[in-house]
mmCIF file with all atom_site columns, C-alpha atoms in Angstrom:
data_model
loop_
_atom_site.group_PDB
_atom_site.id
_atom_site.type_symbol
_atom_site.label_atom_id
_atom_site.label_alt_id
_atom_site.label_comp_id
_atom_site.label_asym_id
_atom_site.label_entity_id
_atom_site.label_seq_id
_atom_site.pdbx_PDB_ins_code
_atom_site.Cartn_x
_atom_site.Cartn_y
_atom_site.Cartn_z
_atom_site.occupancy
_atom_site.B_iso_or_equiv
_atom_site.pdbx_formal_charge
_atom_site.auth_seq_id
_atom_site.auth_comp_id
_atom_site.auth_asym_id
_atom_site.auth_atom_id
_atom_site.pdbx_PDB_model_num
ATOM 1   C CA . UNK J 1 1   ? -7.707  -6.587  8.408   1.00 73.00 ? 1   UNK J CA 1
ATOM 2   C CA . UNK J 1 2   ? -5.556  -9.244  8.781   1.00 89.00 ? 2   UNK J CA 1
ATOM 3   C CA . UNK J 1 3   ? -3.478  -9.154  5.947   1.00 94.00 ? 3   UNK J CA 1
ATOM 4   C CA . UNK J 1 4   ? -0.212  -10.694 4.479   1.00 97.00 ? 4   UNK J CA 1
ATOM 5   C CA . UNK J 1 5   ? 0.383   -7.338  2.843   1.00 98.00 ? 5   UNK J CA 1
ATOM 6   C CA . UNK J 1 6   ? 0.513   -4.391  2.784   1.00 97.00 ? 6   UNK J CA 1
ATOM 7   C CA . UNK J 1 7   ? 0.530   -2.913  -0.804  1.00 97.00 ? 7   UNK J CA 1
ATOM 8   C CA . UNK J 1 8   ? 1.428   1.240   -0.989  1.00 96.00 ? 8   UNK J CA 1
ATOM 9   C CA . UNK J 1 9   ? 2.268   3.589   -3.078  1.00 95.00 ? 9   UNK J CA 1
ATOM 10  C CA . UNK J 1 10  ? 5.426   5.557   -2.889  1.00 95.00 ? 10  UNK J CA 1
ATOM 11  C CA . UNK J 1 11  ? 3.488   8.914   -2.753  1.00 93.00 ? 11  UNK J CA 1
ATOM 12  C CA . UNK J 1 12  ? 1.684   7.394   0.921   1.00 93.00 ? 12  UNK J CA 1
ATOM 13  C CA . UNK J 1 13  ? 5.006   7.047   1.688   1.00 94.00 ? 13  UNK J CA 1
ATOM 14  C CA . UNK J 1 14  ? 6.926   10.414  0.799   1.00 93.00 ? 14  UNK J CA 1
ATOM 15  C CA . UNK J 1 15  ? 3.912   12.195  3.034   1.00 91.00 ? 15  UNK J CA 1
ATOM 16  C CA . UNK J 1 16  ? 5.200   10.201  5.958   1.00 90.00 ? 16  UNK J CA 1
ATOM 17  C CA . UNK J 1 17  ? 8.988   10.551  5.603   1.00 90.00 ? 17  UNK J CA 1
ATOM 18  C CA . UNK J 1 18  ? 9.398   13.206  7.694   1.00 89.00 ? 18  UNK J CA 1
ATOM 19  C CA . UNK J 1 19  ? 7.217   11.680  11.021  1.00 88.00 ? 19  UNK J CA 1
ATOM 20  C CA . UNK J 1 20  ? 8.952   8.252   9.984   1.00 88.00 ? 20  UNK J CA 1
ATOM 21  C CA . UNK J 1 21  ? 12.721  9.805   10.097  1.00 85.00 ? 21  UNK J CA 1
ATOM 22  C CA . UNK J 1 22  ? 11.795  11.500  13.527  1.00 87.00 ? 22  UNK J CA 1
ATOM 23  C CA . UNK J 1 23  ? 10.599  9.037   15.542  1.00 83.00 ? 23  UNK J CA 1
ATOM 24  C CA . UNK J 1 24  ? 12.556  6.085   16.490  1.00 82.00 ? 24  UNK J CA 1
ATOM 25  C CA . UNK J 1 25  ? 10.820  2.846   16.296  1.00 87.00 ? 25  UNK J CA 1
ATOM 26  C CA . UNK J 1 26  ? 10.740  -0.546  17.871  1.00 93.00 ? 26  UNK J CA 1
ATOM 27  C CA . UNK J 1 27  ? 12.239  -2.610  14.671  1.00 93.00 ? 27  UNK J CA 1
ATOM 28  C CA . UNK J 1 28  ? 10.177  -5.177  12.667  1.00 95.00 ? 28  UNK J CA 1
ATOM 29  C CA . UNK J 1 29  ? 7.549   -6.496  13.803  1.00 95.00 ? 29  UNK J CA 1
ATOM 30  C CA . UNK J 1 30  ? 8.107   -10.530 13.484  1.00 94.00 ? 30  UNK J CA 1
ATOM 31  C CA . UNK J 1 31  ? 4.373   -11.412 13.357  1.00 95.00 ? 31  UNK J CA 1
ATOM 32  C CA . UNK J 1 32  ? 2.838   -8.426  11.033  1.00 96.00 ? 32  UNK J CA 1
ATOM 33  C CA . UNK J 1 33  ? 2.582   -8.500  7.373   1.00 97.00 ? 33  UNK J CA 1
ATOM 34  C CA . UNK J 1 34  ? 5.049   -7.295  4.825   1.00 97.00 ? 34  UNK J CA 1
ATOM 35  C CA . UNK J 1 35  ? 5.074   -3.862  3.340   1.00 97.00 ? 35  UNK J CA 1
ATOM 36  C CA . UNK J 1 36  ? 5.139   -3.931  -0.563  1.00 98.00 ? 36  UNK J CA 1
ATOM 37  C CA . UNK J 1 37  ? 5.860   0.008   -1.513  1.00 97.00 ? 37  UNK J CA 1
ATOM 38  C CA . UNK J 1 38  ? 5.429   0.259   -5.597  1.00 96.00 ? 38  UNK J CA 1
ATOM 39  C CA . UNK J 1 39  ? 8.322   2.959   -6.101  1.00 94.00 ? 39  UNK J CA 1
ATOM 40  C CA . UNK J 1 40  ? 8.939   3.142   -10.095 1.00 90.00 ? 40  UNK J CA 1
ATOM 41  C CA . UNK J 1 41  ? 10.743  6.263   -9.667  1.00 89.00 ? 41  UNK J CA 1
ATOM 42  C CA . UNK J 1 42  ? 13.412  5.467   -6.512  1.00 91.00 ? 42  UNK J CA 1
ATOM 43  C CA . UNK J 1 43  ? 11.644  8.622   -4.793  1.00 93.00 ? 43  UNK J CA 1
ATOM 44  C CA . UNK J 1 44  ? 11.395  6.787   -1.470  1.00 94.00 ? 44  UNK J CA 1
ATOM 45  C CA . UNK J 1 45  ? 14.694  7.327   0.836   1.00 93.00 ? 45  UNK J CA 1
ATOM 46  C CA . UNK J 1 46  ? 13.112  6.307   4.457   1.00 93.00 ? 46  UNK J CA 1
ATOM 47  C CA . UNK J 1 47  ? 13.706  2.407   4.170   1.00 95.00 ? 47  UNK J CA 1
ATOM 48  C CA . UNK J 1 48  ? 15.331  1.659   7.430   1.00 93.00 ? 48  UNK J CA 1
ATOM 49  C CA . UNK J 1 49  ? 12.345  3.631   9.307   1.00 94.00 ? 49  UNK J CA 1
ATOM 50  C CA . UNK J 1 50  ? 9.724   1.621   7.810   1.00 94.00 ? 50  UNK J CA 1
ATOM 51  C CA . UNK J 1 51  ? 11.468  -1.266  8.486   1.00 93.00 ? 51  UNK J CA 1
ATOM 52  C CA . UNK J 1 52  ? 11.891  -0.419  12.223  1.00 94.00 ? 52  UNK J CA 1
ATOM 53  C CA . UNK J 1 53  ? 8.370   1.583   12.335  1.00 93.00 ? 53  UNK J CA 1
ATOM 54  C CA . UNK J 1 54  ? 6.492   -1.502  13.897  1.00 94.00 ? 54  UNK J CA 1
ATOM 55  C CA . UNK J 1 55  ? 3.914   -2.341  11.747  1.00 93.00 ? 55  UNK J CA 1
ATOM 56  C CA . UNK J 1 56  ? 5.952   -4.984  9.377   1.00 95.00 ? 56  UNK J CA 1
ATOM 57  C CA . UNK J 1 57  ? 7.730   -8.035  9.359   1.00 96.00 ? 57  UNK J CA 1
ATOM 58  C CA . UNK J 1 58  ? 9.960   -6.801  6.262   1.00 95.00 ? 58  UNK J CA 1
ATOM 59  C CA . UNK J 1 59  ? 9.935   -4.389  3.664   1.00 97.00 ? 59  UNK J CA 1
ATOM 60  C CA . UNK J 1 60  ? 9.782   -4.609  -0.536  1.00 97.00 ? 60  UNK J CA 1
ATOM 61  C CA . UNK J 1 61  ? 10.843  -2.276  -2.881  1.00 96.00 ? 61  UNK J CA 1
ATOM 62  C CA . UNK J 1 62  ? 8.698   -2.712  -6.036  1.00 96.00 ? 62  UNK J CA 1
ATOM 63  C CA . UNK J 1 63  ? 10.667  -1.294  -9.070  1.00 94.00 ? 63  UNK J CA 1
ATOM 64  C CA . UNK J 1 64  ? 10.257  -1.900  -12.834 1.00 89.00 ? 64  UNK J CA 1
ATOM 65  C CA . UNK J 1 65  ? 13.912  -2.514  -13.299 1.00 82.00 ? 65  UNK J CA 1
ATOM 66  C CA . UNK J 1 66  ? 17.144  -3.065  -11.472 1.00 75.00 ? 66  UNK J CA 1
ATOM 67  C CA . UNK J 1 67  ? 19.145  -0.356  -12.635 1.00 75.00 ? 67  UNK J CA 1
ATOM 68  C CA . UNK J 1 68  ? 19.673  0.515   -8.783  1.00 77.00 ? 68  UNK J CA 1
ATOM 69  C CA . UNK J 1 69  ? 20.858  -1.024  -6.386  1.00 84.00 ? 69  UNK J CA 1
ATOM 70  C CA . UNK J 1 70  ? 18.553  -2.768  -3.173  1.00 87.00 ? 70  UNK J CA 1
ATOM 71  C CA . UNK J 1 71  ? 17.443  0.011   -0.592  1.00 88.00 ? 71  UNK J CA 1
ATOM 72  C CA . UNK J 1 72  ? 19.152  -0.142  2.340   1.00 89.00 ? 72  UNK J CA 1
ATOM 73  C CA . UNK J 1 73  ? 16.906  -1.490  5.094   1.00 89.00 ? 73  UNK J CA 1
ATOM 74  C CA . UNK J 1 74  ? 14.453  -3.515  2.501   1.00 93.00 ? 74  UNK J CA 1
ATOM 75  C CA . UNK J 1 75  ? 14.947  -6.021  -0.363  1.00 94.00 ? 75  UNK J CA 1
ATOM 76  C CA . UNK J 1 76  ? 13.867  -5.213  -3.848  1.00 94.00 ? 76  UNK J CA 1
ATOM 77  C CA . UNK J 1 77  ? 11.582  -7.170  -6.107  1.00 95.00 ? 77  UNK J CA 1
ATOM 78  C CA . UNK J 1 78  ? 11.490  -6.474  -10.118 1.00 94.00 ? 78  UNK J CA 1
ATOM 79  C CA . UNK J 1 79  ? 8.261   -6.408  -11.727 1.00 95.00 ? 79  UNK J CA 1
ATOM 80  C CA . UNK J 1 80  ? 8.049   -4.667  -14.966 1.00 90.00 ? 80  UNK J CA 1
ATOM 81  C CA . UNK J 1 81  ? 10.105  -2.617  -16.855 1.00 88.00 ? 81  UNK J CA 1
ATOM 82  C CA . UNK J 1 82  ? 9.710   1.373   -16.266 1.00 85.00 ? 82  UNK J CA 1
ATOM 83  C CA . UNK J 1 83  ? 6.653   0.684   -13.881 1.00 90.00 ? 83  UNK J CA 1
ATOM 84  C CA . UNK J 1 84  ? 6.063   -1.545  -11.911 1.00 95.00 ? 84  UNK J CA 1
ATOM 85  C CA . UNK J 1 85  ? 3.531   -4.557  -13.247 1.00 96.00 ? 85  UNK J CA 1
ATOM 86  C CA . UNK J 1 86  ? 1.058   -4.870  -10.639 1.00 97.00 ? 86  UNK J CA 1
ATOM 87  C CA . UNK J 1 87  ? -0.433  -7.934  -11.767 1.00 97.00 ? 87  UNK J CA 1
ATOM 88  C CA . UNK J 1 88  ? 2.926   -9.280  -11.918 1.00 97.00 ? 88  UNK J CA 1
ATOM 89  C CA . UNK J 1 89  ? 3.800   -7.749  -8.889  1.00 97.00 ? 89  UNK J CA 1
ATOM 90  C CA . UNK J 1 90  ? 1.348   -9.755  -6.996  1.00 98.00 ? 90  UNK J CA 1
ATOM 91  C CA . UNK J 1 91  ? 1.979   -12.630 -8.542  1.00 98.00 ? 91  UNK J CA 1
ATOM 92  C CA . UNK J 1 92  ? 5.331   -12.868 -7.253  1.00 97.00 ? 92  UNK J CA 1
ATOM 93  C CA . UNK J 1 93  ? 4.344   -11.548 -3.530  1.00 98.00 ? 93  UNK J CA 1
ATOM 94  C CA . UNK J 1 94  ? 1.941   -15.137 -4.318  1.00 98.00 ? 94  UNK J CA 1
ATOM 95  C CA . UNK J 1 95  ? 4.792   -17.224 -5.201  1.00 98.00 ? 95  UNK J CA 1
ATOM 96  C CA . UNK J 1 96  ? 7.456   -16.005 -3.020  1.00 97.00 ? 96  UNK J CA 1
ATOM 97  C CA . UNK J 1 97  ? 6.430   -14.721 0.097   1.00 97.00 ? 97  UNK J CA 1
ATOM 98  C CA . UNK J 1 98  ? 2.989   -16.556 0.678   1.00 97.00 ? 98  UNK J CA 1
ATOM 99  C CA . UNK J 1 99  ? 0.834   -13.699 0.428   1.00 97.00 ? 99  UNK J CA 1
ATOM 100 C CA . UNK J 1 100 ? -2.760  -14.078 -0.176  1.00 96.00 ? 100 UNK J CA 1
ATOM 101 C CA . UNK J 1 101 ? -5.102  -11.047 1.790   1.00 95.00 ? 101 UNK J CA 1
ATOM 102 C CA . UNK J 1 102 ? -3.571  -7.977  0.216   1.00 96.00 ? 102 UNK J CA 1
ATOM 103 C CA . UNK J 1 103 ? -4.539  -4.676  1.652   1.00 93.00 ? 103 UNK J CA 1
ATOM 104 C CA . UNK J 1 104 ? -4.283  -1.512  -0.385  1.00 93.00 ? 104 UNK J CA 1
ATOM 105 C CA . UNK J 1 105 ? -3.495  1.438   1.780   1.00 90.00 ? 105 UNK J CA 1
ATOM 106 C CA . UNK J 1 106 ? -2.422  4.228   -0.722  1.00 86.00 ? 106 UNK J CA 1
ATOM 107 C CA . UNK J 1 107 ? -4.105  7.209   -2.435  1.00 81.00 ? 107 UNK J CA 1
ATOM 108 C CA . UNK J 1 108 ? -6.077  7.539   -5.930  1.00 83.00 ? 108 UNK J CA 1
ATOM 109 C CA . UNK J 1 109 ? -3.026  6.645   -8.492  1.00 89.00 ? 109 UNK J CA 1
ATOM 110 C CA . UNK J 1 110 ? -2.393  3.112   -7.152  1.00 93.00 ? 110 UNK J CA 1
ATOM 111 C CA . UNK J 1 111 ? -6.286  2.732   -5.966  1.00 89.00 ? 111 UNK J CA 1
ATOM 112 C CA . UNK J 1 112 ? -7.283  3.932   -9.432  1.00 89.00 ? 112 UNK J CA 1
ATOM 113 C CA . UNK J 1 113 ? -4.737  1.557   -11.558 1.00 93.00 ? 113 UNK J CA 1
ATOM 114 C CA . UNK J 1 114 ? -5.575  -1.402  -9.198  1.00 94.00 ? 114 UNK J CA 1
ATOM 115 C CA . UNK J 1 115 ? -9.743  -0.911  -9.905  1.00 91.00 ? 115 UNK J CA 1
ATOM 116 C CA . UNK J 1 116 ? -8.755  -0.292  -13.504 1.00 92.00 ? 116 UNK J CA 1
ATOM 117 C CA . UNK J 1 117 ? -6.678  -3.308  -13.761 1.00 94.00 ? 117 UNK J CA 1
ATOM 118 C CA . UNK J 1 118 ? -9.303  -5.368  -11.920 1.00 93.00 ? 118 UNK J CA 1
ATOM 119 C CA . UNK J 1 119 ? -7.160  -6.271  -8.946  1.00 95.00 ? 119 UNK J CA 1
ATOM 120 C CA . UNK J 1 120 ? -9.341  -5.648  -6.071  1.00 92.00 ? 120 UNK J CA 1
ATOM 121 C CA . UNK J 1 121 ? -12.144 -7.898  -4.725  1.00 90.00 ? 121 UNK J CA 1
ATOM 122 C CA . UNK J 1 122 ? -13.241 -6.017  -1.719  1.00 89.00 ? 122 UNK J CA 1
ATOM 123 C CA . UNK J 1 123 ? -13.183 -1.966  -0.988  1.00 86.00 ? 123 UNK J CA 1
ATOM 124 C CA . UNK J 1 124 ? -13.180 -0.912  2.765   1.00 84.00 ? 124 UNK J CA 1
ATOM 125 C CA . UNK J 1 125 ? -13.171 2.653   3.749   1.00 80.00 ? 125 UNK J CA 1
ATOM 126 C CA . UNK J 1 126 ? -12.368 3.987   6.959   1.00 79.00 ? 126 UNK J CA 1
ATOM 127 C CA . UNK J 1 127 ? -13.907 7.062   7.297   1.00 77.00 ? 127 UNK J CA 1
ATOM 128 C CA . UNK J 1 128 ? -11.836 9.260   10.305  1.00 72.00 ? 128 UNK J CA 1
ATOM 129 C CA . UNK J 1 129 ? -13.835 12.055  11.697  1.00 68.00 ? 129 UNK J CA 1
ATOM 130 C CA . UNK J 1 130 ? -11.951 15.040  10.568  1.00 65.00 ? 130 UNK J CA 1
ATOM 131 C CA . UNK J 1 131 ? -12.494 17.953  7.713   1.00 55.00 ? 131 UNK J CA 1
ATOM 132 C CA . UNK J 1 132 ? -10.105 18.390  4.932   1.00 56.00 ? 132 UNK J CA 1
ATOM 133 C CA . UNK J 1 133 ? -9.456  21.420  3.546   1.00 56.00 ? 133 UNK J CA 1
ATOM 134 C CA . UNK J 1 134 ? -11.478 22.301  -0.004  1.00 56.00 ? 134 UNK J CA 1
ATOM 135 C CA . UNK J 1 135 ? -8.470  22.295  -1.816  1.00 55.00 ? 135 UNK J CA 1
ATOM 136 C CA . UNK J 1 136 ? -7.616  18.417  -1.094  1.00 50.00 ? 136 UNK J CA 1
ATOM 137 C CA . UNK J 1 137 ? -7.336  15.901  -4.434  1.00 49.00 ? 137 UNK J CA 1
ATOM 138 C CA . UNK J 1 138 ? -10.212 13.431  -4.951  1.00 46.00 ? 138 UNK J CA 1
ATOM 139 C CA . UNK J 1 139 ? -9.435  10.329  -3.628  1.00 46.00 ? 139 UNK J CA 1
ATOM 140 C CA . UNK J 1 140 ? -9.894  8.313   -7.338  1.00 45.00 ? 140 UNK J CA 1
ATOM 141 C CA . UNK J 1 141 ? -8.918  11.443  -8.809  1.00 43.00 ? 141 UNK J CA 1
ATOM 142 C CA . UNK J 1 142 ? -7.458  9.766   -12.194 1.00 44.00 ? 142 UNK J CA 1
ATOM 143 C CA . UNK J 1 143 ? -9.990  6.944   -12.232 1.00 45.00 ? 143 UNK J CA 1
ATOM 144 C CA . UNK J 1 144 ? -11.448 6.313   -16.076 1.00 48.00 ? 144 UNK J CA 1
ATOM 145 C CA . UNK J 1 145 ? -14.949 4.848   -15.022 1.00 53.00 ? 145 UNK J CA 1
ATOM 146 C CA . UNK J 1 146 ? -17.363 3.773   -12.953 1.00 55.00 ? 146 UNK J CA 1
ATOM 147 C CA . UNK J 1 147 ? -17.147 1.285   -10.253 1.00 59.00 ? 147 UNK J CA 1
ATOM 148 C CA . UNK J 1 148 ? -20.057 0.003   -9.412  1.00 64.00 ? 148 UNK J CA 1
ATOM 149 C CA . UNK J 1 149 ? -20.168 -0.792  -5.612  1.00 69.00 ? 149 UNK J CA 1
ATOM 150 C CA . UNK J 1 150 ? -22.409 -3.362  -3.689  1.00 77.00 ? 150 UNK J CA 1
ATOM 151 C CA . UNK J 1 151 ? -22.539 -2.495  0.150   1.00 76.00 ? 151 UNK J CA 1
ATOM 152 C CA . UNK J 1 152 ? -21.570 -5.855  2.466   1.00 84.00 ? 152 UNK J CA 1
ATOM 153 C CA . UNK J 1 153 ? -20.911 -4.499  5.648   1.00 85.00 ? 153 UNK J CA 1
ATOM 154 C CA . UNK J 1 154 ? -20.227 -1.806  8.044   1.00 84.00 ? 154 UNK J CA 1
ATOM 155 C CA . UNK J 1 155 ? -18.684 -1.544  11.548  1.00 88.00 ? 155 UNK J CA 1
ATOM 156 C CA . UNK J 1 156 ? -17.756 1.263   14.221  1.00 89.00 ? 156 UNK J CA 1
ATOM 157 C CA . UNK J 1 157 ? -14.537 1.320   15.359  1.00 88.00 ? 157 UNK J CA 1
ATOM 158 C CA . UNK J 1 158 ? -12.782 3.183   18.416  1.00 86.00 ? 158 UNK J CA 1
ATOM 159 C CA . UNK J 1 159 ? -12.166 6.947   18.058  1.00 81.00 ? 159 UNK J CA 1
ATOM 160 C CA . UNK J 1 160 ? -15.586 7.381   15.918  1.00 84.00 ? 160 UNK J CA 1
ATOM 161 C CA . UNK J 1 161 ? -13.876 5.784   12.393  1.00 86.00 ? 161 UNK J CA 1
ATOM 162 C CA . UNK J 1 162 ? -16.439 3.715   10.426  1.00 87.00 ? 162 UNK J CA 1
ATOM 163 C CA . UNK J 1 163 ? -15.487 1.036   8.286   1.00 86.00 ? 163 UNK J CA 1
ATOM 164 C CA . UNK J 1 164 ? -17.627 0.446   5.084   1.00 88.00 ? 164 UNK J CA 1
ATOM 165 C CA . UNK J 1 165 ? -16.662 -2.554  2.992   1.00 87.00 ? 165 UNK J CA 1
ATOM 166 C CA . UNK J 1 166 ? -18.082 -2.911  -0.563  1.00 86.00 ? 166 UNK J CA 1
#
């Protein structure tokens, strides 16, 4: 995808604590993007093991204030005041850190406030070939409207995925 960033929410996050805590990685990865992970709340605890996971150069808190201190194993940027201001939020990744290809790899809260807050230019979906369970959340579950979608491309990838871009 080839992107600066990587934007996430910290519920994408939480769901991978557990594999990230139990497997030891490599360390940053020098030449891969940075990880932005929107955490309002301070839920996230695993900063050292995304840092070393292999996939980023560094990692970003994104908090709406800085009544904590900086997460051990990432720096902190302040953007907003109880949430975190997106726009703002990607303003600064703009200004400080370079950024400009931002890819969004979180679940329907931060999907659904990025579409509402038109923040996104392009929508690609991987589609993995698996079943999930009836009982599994929409993926825009909280979205407040329509997005109206115009197909531009689609590729197979290894392992059967197809990516649809929009």
């Amino acid at each position: 995808w080839k992107e600066d960033a990587t934007l996430t929410g910290a519920d994408t996050i939480l769901a991978q604590e557990p594999a990230l805590r139990s497997t030891p990685g490599p360390g940053p990865n020098l030449e891969g993007p940075l990880l932005a992970v929107v955490d309002s709340r301070r839920r996230v605890s695993a900063w050292r093991a995304l840092r070393d996971a292999g996939h980023w150069s560094r990692v970003i808190a994104l908090r709406g204030d800085d009544s904590t201190p900086t997460p051990p194993g990432a720096s902190q940027m302040i953007v907003g005041q109880d949430r975190v201001d997106l726009p703002s939020a990607l303003h600064r990744l703009h200004v400080d850190h370079g950024v400009e290809v931002v890819r969004v790899d979180s679940g329907g809260q931060l999907a659904a406030a990025m579409l509402d807050q038109h923040l996104i230019d392009e929508v690609s979906l991987v589609i993995h070939p698996g079943l999930v369970r009836a009982s599994a959340k929409r993926w825009f579950g909280g979205h407040s409207g329509d997005v109206g979608l115009e197909p531009i491309g689609h590729e197979t990838l290894d392992e059967g995925l197809l990516w649809i871009r929009y």
